[in-house]
């Protein structure tokens, strides 16, 4: 295994970008280990801020001398130490031919009030590296940075592999690998863009206006990009996020890595769409069942039991079957669909239909990736299948999602009616959700459910509450921004932990039942003291999600949480 050490130099203002980049490196290692490479990330957070015999910056500089790659990120300033790290890397490069150096400057909006004299350090540094003949690149957001650098990283490893082959060719009795031919046809997202912009037209006024005024849009590269942006922002939040990744990957330079990630995200985008509908139907059915408005036959309970007791993530086909079963329950009990368009999906759920077949085909992608038995045609087929699924679900572009956080009440002196302040985040496909996601405040005369993700079409008060199947982890944890997570599976045969997936990078988030005992609510003083501790409120929020899941399972299936047995 060959270790490639990467040093990241940047100021504290880009901490979030560094954290996101670290996740990207971790994901790359999952792929690269099969090629015999491992990326070791070196950044200043790894060093102890302790007293040592040398200046701490000297330790950073020494670390740079042992690295293969140095990545420099800048935004509004270039600190003294960041400049020193670049100088160190550049001098070592001149002496030894490495490390390979990349510099990226973030090009994003800033408020004029945040501009200080430090902006001059940025301008001076750009001039300096220009005089050195070093080329830098701009990036707009973390997705853009990752996509640009992934292409550079692929080229870097191609050069390493080529060098290894050339060295091996000099050895006797050796049989070097033959390079893989790159397919000529390598276009991505053409079918997806062409069909989905038409599919969302009846539900999206911007798409309608765009198509009406730009009938020849496909012949203009700039308008093609506009169509892609409209699709990303058009589909309901979580789907837009997935489409943003699919489209972004499709625009990278061609590589094996690109095909792999394109296939993964086509499959995941379809799954998110099917999950969204499944969660919405289950949430509403739970409300109906609590009001004694529905009876469920034993045969209809089985798919629900499978959903609540799943000990591994369901497949796309599993979710399609669950949707078909739920539609049958709604129709048998003449229940109103809060998403009326879903009522007609059952006609497309038959085996052999294009919608159902596309879902099954997308499931097979996992095996293709596992066996590395995919090529450009596999990607084109996945694109066609994903397009088919989203065409049938184009009505989701008429819906919106918001994450409601805490709710405050504000009433001034001599004000007869106070205002409830709803702190919320609007979930849109062209936003990246993180600790710094900007929240919004809406004034209302009555409250809504707090710490919940709501799905709605026109009025957010007429919503489907997706809790506990879709949660905002950051909201529950009382931290800034949003971290939207989808329920994945339950450790039914273990500790009963609930497993979720973060929509931005599909990393796993686990919710455990806390052992924090809440005081009796009748003891007001004890309860107030307990709630004064933010950690207690955080535990209460997460325990509520856990309890709601168990309650939904009991109401819809009759299954109660099994007591934990004493082990002696």
Coordinates of C-alpha atoms in Angstrom, one line a residue:
X1 CA 0.0 0.0 0.0
X2 CA 1.5 3.3 -1.1
X3 CA 0.7 6.3 1.2
X4 CA 0.2 9.7 -0.3
X5 CA 0.4 12.5 2.3
X6 CA -1.7 15.6 1.7
X7 CA -1.1 18.8 3.7
X8 CA -4.0 21.4 3.7
X9 CA -3.0 25.0 4.4
X10 CA -5.8 27.6 5.0
X11 CA -7.0 30.1 7.5
X12 CA -9.7 29.4 10.1
X13 CA -12.3 31.2 8.0
X14 CA -12.4 28.1 5.7
X15 CA -12.7 25.5 8.5
X16 CA -16.0 24.2 7.1
X17 CA -14.5 23.7 3.7
X18 CA -11.6 21.8 5.2
X19 CA -14.0 19.6 7.2
X20 CA -16.0 18.8 4.0
X21 CA -12.8 18.2 2.1
X22 CA -11.7 15.8 4.8
X23 CA -14.9 13.7 4.2
X24 CA -14.2 13.7 0.5
X25 CA -10.7 12.3 1.2
X26 CA -12.2 9.6 3.4
X27 CA -14.6 8.6 0.6
X28 CA -11.7 8.6 -1.9
X29 CA -9.8 6.1 0.3
X30 CA -12.7 3.6 0.0
X31 CA -12.0 3.6 -3.8
X32 CA -8.2 4.0 -3.9
X33 CA -7.3 1.2 -1.6
X34 CA -8.2 -1.3 -4.3
X35 CA -5.4 0.4 -6.4
X36 CA -2.9 0.1 -3.6
X37 CA -3.1 3.8 -2.6
X38 CA -3.9 5.5 0.7
X39 CA -4.4 9.2 1.3
X40 CA -3.1 10.4 4.6
X41 CA -4.5 13.9 5.4
X42 CA -2.2 16.3 7.3
X43 CA -3.7 19.5 8.6
X44 CA -3.0 21.9 11.4
X45 CA -5.9 20.5 13.6
X46 CA -3.9 17.3 13.9
X47 CA -1.1 19.0 15.8
X48 CA -1.2 19.5 19.6
X49 CA -1.2 23.1 20.8
X50 CA 1.3 22.3 23.4
X51 CA 4.6 23.8 24.4
X52 CA 7.5 22.2 22.5
X53 CA 11.2 22.8 21.9
X54 CA 10.3 24.4 18.5
X55 CA 7.8 26.9 17.3
X56 CA 4.6 25.1 16.4
X57 CA 4.7 26.6 12.9
X58 CA 8.1 24.9 12.4
X59 CA 6.4 21.6 13.1
X60 CA 3.9 22.4 10.4
X61 CA 6.7 23.3 8.0
X62 CA 8.5 20.1 8.7
X63 CA 5.3 18.1 8.0
X64 CA 5.1 19.8 4.7
X65 CA 8.6 18.6 3.8
X66 CA 7.4 15.0 4.1
X67 CA 4.2 15.5 2.1
X68 CA 3.5 14.5 -1.5
X69 CA 0.7 17.1 -2.0
X70 CA 0.1 20.5 -0.6
X71 CA -3.3 22.1 -1.0
X72 CA -3.7 25.8 -0.2
X73 CA -7.1 27.3 0.3
X74 CA -7.7 31.1 0.5
X75 CA -10.8 33.3 0.8
X76 CA -10.5 36.9 2.0
X77 CA -7.0 37.0 3.4
X78 CA -3.7 35.2 3.4
X79 CA -2.3 34.8 6.9
X80 CA 1.4 35.0 7.7
X81 CA 1.6 31.3 8.5
X82 CA -0.4 30.2 5.4
X83 CA 2.0 32.2 3.3
X84 CA 4.9 30.6 5.1
X85 CA 3.5 27.2 4.4
X86 CA 3.2 27.9 0.7
X87 CA 6.8 29.2 0.7
X88 CA 8.1 26.1 2.4
X89 CA 6.2 23.8 0.0
X90 CA 7.5 25.8 -3.0
X91 CA 11.1 25.7 -1.8
X92 CA 10.9 22.0 -1.2
X93 CA 9.4 21.5 -4.6
X94 CA 12.3 23.3 -6.3
X95 CA 14.8 21.2 -4.3
X96 CA 13.2 17.8 -4.5
X97 CA 10.5 17.9 -7.3
X98 CA 7.7 17.5 -4.7
X99 CA 5.3 18.2 -3.1
X100 CA 2.8 18.8 -5.9
X101 CA 1.2 22.2 -5.0
X102 CA -2.4 23.3 -5.8
X103 CA -3.8 26.7 -4.8
X104 CA -7.5 27.4 -4.7
X105 CA -9.1 30.8 -4.1
X106 CA -12.8 30.9 -3.0
X107 CA -14.9 33.2 -5.1
X108 CA -18.1 33.7 -3.0
X109 CA -20.2 36.6 -1.8
X110 CA -19.1 38.6 1.2
X111 CA -20.6 41.5 3.0
X112 CA -18.9 44.8 2.5
X113 CA -18.7 45.3 6.3
X114 CA -16.6 42.2 6.6
X115 CA -13.9 43.6 4.3
X116 CA -10.7 44.7 6.2
X117 CA -7.2 45.7 5.3
X118 CA -6.3 42.0 5.3
X119 CA -7.8 41.8 1.7
X120 CA -4.5 43.4 0.7
X121 CA -2.6 40.3 1.8
X122 CA -4.8 38.3 -0.6
X123 CA -4.1 40.6 -3.6
X124 CA -0.4 40.7 -2.8
X125 CA -0.2 36.9 -2.6
X126 CA -2.0 36.4 -5.9
X127 CA 0.5 38.8 -7.5
X128 CA 3.4 36.9 -5.9
X129 CA 2.5 33.4 -7.1
X130 CA 1.7 34.8 -10.5
X131 CA 5.3 36.1 -10.8
X132 CA 6.5 32.7 -9.7
X133 CA 4.6 31.2 -12.7
X134 CA 2.3 29.2 -10.4
X135 CA -1.3 28.9 -11.6
X136 CA -4.2 29.0 -9.2
X137 CA -7.9 28.1 -9.6
X138 CA -11.1 29.6 -8.2
X139 CA -13.9 27.7 -6.7
X140 CA -17.4 28.8 -5.7
X141 CA -18.4 26.3 -3.0
X142 CA -17.3 23.0 -1.5
X143 CA -19.0 20.9 -4.2
X144 CA -17.2 22.9 -6.9
X145 CA -13.9 22.6 -5.1
X146 CA -14.3 18.8 -4.7
X147 CA -15.3 18.3 -8.3
X148 CA -12.4 20.3 -9.6
X149 CA -9.8 18.7 -7.3
X150 CA -11.1 15.2 -7.9
X151 CA -10.3 15.6 -11.6
X152 CA -6.8 16.8 -10.6
X153 CA -6.4 13.8 -8.2
X154 CA -7.4 11.4 -10.9
X155 CA -4.7 12.8 -13.2
X156 CA -2.2 12.7 -10.4
X157 CA -2.8 9.0 -9.8
X158 CA -2.8 8.2 -13.6
X159 CA 0.7 9.8 -13.7
X160 CA 1.7 7.7 -10.6
X161 CA 0.4 4.5 -12.2
X162 CA 2.1 5.4 -15.5
X163 CA 5.4 6.0 -13.7
X164 CA 5.1 2.6 -11.9
X165 CA 4.4 0.8 -15.2
X166 CA 7.4 2.5 -16.9
X167 CA 9.6 1.4 -13.9
X168 CA 8.2 -2.1 -14.1
X169 CA 8.9 -2.3 -17.9
X170 CA 12.6 -1.9 -17.2
X171 CA 12.5 -5.1 -15.1
X172 CA 13.2 -8.4 -16.8
X173 CA 10.5 -11.1 -17.2
X174 CA 7.7 -8.6 -16.5
X175 CA 4.3 -8.4 -18.1
X176 CA 2.9 -4.8 -17.5
X177 CA -0.8 -4.1 -17.6
X178 CA -2.2 -2.8 -20.8
X179 CA -3.8 0.7 -20.4
X180 CA -7.6 0.8 -20.5
X181 CA -9.1 2.4 -23.6
X182 CA -11.3 5.4 -22.8
X183 CA -14.7 5.3 -24.5
X184 CA -15.2 7.9 -27.2
X185 CA -18.8 8.7 -26.2
X186 CA -18.7 10.1 -22.7
X187 CA -21.6 12.5 -22.4
X188 CA -23.7 12.6 -19.2
X189 CA -27.1 14.1 -18.2
X190 CA -28.2 15.0 -21.7
X191 CA -31.3 12.7 -21.6
X192 CA -31.9 13.6 -17.9
X193 CA -31.9 17.3 -18.6
X194 CA -34.0 17.1 -21.8
X195 CA -36.7 15.1 -20.3
X196 CA -36.9 16.4 -16.7
X197 CA -37.2 20.1 -17.7
X198 CA -40.2 19.1 -19.7
X199 CA -41.5 16.8 -16.9
X200 CA -41.5 19.6 -14.3
X201 CA -43.0 22.2 -16.6
X202 CA -46.7 21.7 -15.5
X203 CA -45.6 22.2 -11.8
X204 CA -42.9 24.9 -12.1
X205 CA -43.6 28.3 -13.4
X206 CA -39.9 29.1 -14.0
X207 CA -39.5 26.0 -16.1
X208 CA -42.6 26.9 -18.0
X209 CA -41.4 30.4 -18.7
X210 CA -37.9 29.1 -19.7
X211 CA -39.2 26.6 -22.2
X212 CA -41.7 29.1 -23.6
X213 CA -39.1 31.7 -24.2
X214 CA -36.2 29.5 -25.2
X215 CA -37.4 26.9 -27.6
X216 CA -33.9 26.3 -28.9
X217 CA -32.3 26.0 -25.5
X218 CA -30.6 22.7 -26.3
X219 CA -28.4 24.4 -28.9
X220 CA -27.1 27.0 -26.4
X221 CA -24.6 25.6 -23.8
X222 CA -25.4 28.5 -21.4
X223 CA -29.1 27.7 -21.6
X224 CA -28.5 24.0 -21.0
X225 CA -26.8 25.0 -17.7
X226 CA -29.9 27.1 -16.9
X227 CA -32.1 24.1 -17.5
X228 CA -30.0 22.0 -15.1
X229 CA -30.2 24.7 -12.4
X230 CA -34.0 24.9 -12.8
X231 CA -34.3 21.1 -12.4
X232 CA -32.1 21.2 -9.3
X233 CA -34.1 24.0 -7.7
X234 CA -37.4 22.7 -9.0
X235 CA -37.5 19.2 -7.4
X236 CA -38.4 19.2 -3.7
X237 CA -35.4 20.0 -1.5
X238 CA -33.9 16.6 -0.8
X239 CA -34.3 15.4 -4.5
X240 CA -32.7 18.6 -5.7
X241 CA -29.7 18.0 -3.5
X242 CA -29.3 14.5 -5.0
X243 CA -29.8 15.8 -8.6
X244 CA -27.2 18.5 -7.9
X245 CA -24.6 15.8 -7.2
X246 CA -25.6 13.7 -10.2
X247 CA -25.4 16.7 -12.5
X248 CA -22.2 18.0 -11.0
X249 CA -20.5 14.6 -11.3
X250 CA -21.6 14.4 -14.9
X251 CA -19.7 17.6 -15.8
X252 CA -16.3 16.2 -14.5
X253 CA -13.6 15.0 -16.8
X254 CA -14.1 11.3 -17.8
X255 CA -12.6 8.8 -15.4
X256 CA -13.4 5.4 -13.8
X257 CA -14.0 7.3 -10.5
X258 CA -16.6 9.5 -12.2
X259 CA -18.5 6.5 -13.6
X260 CA -18.5 4.8 -10.2
X261 CA -19.8 7.9 -8.4
X262 CA -22.3 8.7 -11.1
X263 CA -23.8 5.2 -10.8
X264 CA -23.9 5.4 -7.0
X265 CA -25.7 8.7 -7.0
X266 CA -28.3 7.7 -9.7
X267 CA -29.3 4.8 -7.5
X268 CA -29.4 7.0 -4.4
X269 CA -31.4 9.7 -6.0
X270 CA -34.1 7.2 -7.0
X271 CA -34.1 5.8 -3.4
X272 CA -34.5 9.2 -1.9
X273 CA -37.5 9.9 -4.1
X274 CA -39.1 6.5 -3.1
X275 CA -38.3 7.1 0.5
X276 CA -39.9 10.5 0.5
X277 CA -43.2 9.1 -0.8
X278 CA -43.0 6.1 1.6
X279 CA -42.3 8.3 4.6
X280 CA -45.1 10.7 3.6
X281 CA -47.7 7.9 3.3
X282 CA -46.6 6.2 6.5
X283 CA -46.7 9.5 8.5
X284 CA -50.2 10.3 7.3
X285 CA -51.4 6.7 7.8
X286 CA -50.1 6.9 11.4
X287 CA -52.3 10.0 12.0
X288 CA -55.3 8.2 10.5
X289 CA -54.8 5.1 12.5
X290 CA -54.4 7.1 15.7
X291 CA -57.8 8.6 15.0
X292 CA -59.3 5.2 14.4
X293 CA -60.1 6.0 10.8
X294 CA -58.4 3.0 9.3
X295 CA -58.2 -0.8 9.6
X296 CA -55.3 -2.8 8.1
X297 CA -55.6 -6.4 7.0
X298 CA -53.0 -8.9 8.2
X299 CA -51.6 -9.2 4.7
X300 CA -51.3 -5.5 4.4
X301 CA -49.4 -5.3 7.8
X302 CA -46.5 -7.5 6.6
X303 CA -44.8 -4.8 4.5
X304 CA -45.2 -2.3 7.3
X305 CA -43.7 -4.8 9.8
X306 CA -40.8 -5.3 7.4
X307 CA -40.2 -1.5 7.3
X308 CA -40.2 -1.0 11.0
X309 CA -38.2 -4.1 11.8
X310 CA -35.6 -3.8 9.0
X311 CA -32.1 -4.6 10.2
X312 CA -30.5 -3.4 7.0
X313 CA -31.2 -0.6 4.5
X314 CA -34.1 -1.4 2.1
X315 CA -33.7 -1.6 -1.6
X316 CA -35.4 0.6 -4.2
X317 CA -37.7 -2.4 -5.0
X318 CA -38.6 -2.8 -1.3
X319 CA -39.7 0.9 -1.2
X320 CA -41.7 0.5 -4.4
X321 CA -43.5 -2.5 -3.0
X322 CA -44.1 -0.6 0.3
X323 CA -45.6 2.3 -1.7
X324 CA -47.9 -0.1 -3.6
X325 CA -49.1 -1.7 -0.4
X326 CA -49.8 1.7 1.3
X327 CA -51.8 2.9 -1.7
X328 CA -53.9 -0.3 -1.4
X329 CA -54.5 0.5 2.3
X330 CA -55.5 4.1 1.5
X331 CA -57.9 3.1 -1.2
X332 CA -59.5 0.2 0.8
X333 CA -60.3 2.6 3.6
X334 CA -61.2 5.5 1.3
X335 CA -58.5 7.7 2.9
X336 CA -57.6 11.1 1.5
X337 CA -54.1 11.3 0.0
X338 CA -52.2 14.4 1.3
X339 CA -50.2 14.0 -1.9
X340 CA -53.1 13.3 -4.3
X341 CA -50.8 12.5 -7.2
X342 CA -49.5 9.4 -5.4
X343 CA -52.9 7.8 -5.7
X344 CA -52.2 7.0 -9.4
X345 CA -48.8 5.5 -8.9
X346 CA -50.3 2.0 -8.3
X347 CA -51.0 1.7 -12.0
X348 CA -47.3 1.9 -12.7
X349 CA -46.2 -0.5 -9.9
X350 CA -46.9 -3.6 -12.0
X351 CA -44.0 -5.8 -12.8
X352 CA -43.0 -5.3 -16.4
X353 CA -44.0 -1.6 -16.5
X354 CA -41.3 0.9 -17.4
X355 CA -41.4 2.7 -13.9
X356 CA -41.1 -0.6 -11.9
X357 CA -38.5 -2.0 -14.3
X358 CA -36.4 1.2 -14.0
X359 CA -36.4 0.8 -10.2
X360 CA -35.3 -2.8 -10.4
X361 CA -32.5 -1.9 -12.9
X362 CA -31.2 0.8 -10.6
X363 CA -31.0 -1.7 -7.8
X364 CA -28.7 -3.8 -9.9
X365 CA -26.1 -1.0 -10.0
X366 CA -24.9 -1.9 -6.5
X367 CA -23.7 -5.3 -7.8
X368 CA -22.1 -3.7 -10.9
X369 CA -20.1 -1.4 -8.7
X370 CA -19.1 -4.2 -6.3
X371 CA -17.9 -6.3 -9.2
X372 CA -16.4 -3.4 -11.1
X373 CA -18.4 -4.6 -14.1
X374 CA -19.6 -1.3 -15.4
X375 CA -18.7 0.9 -18.3
X376 CA -20.0 4.1 -20.0
X377 CA -23.1 2.3 -21.3
X378 CA -24.0 1.2 -17.7
X379 CA -23.9 4.9 -16.8
X380 CA -26.1 5.8 -19.8
X381 CA -28.6 3.1 -18.8
X382 CA -28.6 4.3 -15.2
X383 CA -29.3 7.9 -16.4
X384 CA -32.2 6.6 -18.5
X385 CA -33.7 4.6 -15.6
X386 CA -33.3 7.5 -13.1
X387 CA -34.9 9.9 -15.7
X388 CA -37.9 7.4 -16.0
X389 CA -38.4 7.3 -12.3
X390 CA -38.3 11.0 -11.8
X391 CA -40.6 11.6 -14.8
X392 CA -43.2 9.5 -13.1
X393 CA -42.6 11.5 -9.8
X394 CA -42.4 14.9 -11.5
X395 CA -45.3 16.1 -9.3
X396 CA -42.7 16.3 -6.5
X397 CA -41.5 19.5 -8.1
X398 CA -44.7 21.1 -6.9
X399 CA -43.8 20.4 -3.2
X400 CA -41.5 22.2 -0.7
X401 CA -39.8 21.2 2.5
X402 CA -38.8 23.2 5.5
X403 CA -37.1 22.3 8.8
X404 CA -38.9 24.0 11.7
X405 CA -36.5 24.6 14.6
X406 CA -37.4 26.3 17.9
X407 CA -40.4 28.6 18.2
X408 CA -40.3 31.8 20.3
X409 CA -43.1 34.0 21.5
X410 CA -42.7 37.8 21.4
X411 CA -45.2 40.2 22.9
X412 CA -44.4 43.8 23.6
X413 CA -46.0 46.1 26.2
X414 CA -49.5 47.3 25.2
X415 CA -49.5 44.7 22.4
X416 CA -52.8 42.8 22.6
X417 CA -51.6 40.0 20.3
X418 CA -48.1 38.6 20.5
X419 CA -46.3 36.9 17.6
X420 CA -44.9 33.4 17.4
X421 CA -41.5 33.5 15.8
X422 CA -40.9 30.3 13.7
X423 CA -37.2 29.7 13.2
X424 CA -36.9 27.5 10.0
X425 CA -34.7 26.5 7.2
X426 CA -36.0 26.3 3.6
X427 CA -34.7 23.1 2.1
X428 CA -33.8 23.7 -1.5
X429 CA -31.7 21.6 -3.9
X430 CA -29.2 24.4 -4.7
X431 CA -28.3 24.9 -1.0
X432 CA -25.7 22.9 0.9
X433 CA -26.8 22.1 4.4
X434 CA -24.3 22.4 7.2
X435 CA -23.6 24.1 10.5
X436 CA -23.5 27.5 8.7
X437 CA -26.8 27.2 6.8
X438 CA -28.7 30.5 7.1
X439 CA -32.0 30.2 9.0
X440 CA -35.1 32.3 8.6
X441 CA -37.7 33.8 10.9
X442 CA -41.4 33.8 10.1
X443 CA -43.9 35.7 12.3
X444 CA -47.3 34.0 12.9
X445 CA -50.2 34.4 15.4
X446 CA -50.2 30.6 16.1
X447 CA -47.5 28.0 16.5
X448 CA -46.7 24.9 14.5
X449 CA -44.8 21.7 15.5
X450 CA -41.2 22.5 16.4
X451 CA -38.1 20.4 15.6
X452 CA -39.8 18.8 12.6
X453 CA -39.3 18.5 8.8
X454 CA -42.5 19.5 7.0
X455 CA -43.5 18.6 3.4
X456 CA -46.2 20.7 1.8
X457 CA -47.4 22.1 -1.5
X458 CA -48.8 25.6 -1.0
X459 CA -49.4 26.3 2.7
X460 CA -46.9 25.1 5.1
X461 CA -49.6 24.7 7.8
X462 CA -51.3 22.1 5.6
X463 CA -48.3 19.8 5.8
X464 CA -47.1 16.3 6.2
X465 CA -44.9 16.0 9.3
X466 CA -42.0 13.7 8.3
X467 CA -40.8 13.3 11.9
X468 CA -39.3 10.8 12.9
X469 CA -38.5 9.4 9.4
X470 CA -36.8 12.6 8.3
X471 CA -35.0 14.7 10.9
X472 CA -32.9 17.8 11.2
X473 CA -30.0 16.5 13.4
X474 CA -28.6 20.0 14.0
X475 CA -31.9 21.4 15.0
X476 CA -32.4 18.6 17.6
X477 CA -28.9 19.0 18.8
X478 CA -29.5 22.8 19.3
X479 CA -26.6 23.7 17.0
X480 CA -26.6 26.0 14.0
X481 CA -27.6 25.2 10.5
X482 CA -29.3 22.1 9.2
X483 CA -28.3 18.4 8.9
X484 CA -31.2 16.7 7.2
X485 CA -31.1 12.9 7.7
X486 CA -33.3 10.1 6.3
X487 CA -34.2 7.0 8.3
X488 CA -32.4 4.0 7.1
X489 CA -32.9 1.0 9.4
X490 CA -33.2 -0.1 13.0
X491 CA -30.9 -2.4 14.9
X492 CA -34.0 -4.5 15.7
X493 CA -32.1 -7.6 16.8
X494 CA -29.5 -5.6 18.8
X495 CA -29.6 -2.4 20.8
X496 CA -32.6 -0.9 18.9
X497 CA -30.6 2.1 17.8
X498 CA -32.0 4.1 14.9
X499 CA -29.8 4.6 11.8
X500 CA -30.1 7.6 9.5
X501 CA -28.2 8.9 6.5
X502 CA -27.1 12.5 6.1
X503 CA -28.3 13.6 2.6
X504 CA -25.2 15.7 1.7
X505 CA -22.7 12.8 1.8
X506 CA -24.8 9.7 2.8
X507 CA -22.7 9.2 6.0
X508 CA -24.4 7.3 8.8
X509 CA -25.9 9.0 11.8
X510 CA -27.0 6.8 14.8
X511 CA -29.6 7.8 17.4
X512 CA -29.4 6.0 20.7
X513 CA -31.9 6.1 23.6
X514 CA -30.2 8.1 26.3
X515 CA -30.1 7.1 29.9
X516 CA -30.8 10.6 31.1
X517 CA -33.8 10.4 33.4
X518 CA -36.1 13.4 33.2
X519 CA -37.7 14.7 36.4
X520 CA -41.4 14.3 37.0
X521 CA -43.1 17.1 35.0
X522 CA -45.4 17.9 38.0
X523 CA -42.3 19.1 39.9
X524 CA -42.0 22.4 38.1
X525 CA -38.9 23.6 39.8
X526 CA -36.9 20.4 39.3
X527 CA -38.1 20.4 35.6
X528 CA -37.0 23.9 35.1
X529 CA -33.5 23.2 36.6
X530 CA -33.2 20.2 34.4
X531 CA -34.2 22.1 31.2
X532 CA -31.8 24.9 32.0
X533 CA -29.0 22.5 30.9
X534 CA -28.7 22.4 27.1
X535 CA -27.4 18.9 27.2
X536 CA -30.6 17.8 28.9
X537 CA -32.7 19.5 26.3
X538 CA -30.6 17.9 23.6
X539 CA -31.2 14.4 25.1
X540 CA -34.9 15.1 25.4
X541 CA -35.1 16.0 21.7
X542 CA -33.3 12.9 20.5
X543 CA -35.3 10.7 22.9
X544 CA -38.5 12.1 21.5
X545 CA -37.5 11.0 18.0
X546 CA -36.7 7.5 19.4
X547 CA -40.1 7.4 21.2
X548 CA -42.0 8.6 18.2
X549 CA -40.5 5.9 16.0
X550 CA -41.6 3.2 18.6
X551 CA -45.0 4.8 18.9
X552 CA -45.5 4.8 15.1
X553 CA -44.4 1.1 15.0
X554 CA -46.9 0.2 17.7
X555 CA -49.8 2.1 16.2
X556 CA -49.3 0.7 12.6
X557 CA -48.1 -2.8 13.3
X558 CA -49.0 -3.6 16.9
X559 CA -45.4 -4.3 17.7
X560 CA -44.1 -3.0 21.0
X561 CA -40.5 -2.4 21.9
X562 CA -39.1 -5.6 23.4
X563 CA -37.9 -5.2 27.0
X564 CA -34.1 -5.6 27.5
X565 CA -33.4 -8.8 29.3
X566 CA -31.2 -8.9 32.3
X567 CA -28.0 -10.7 31.7
X568 CA -26.3 -12.3 34.8

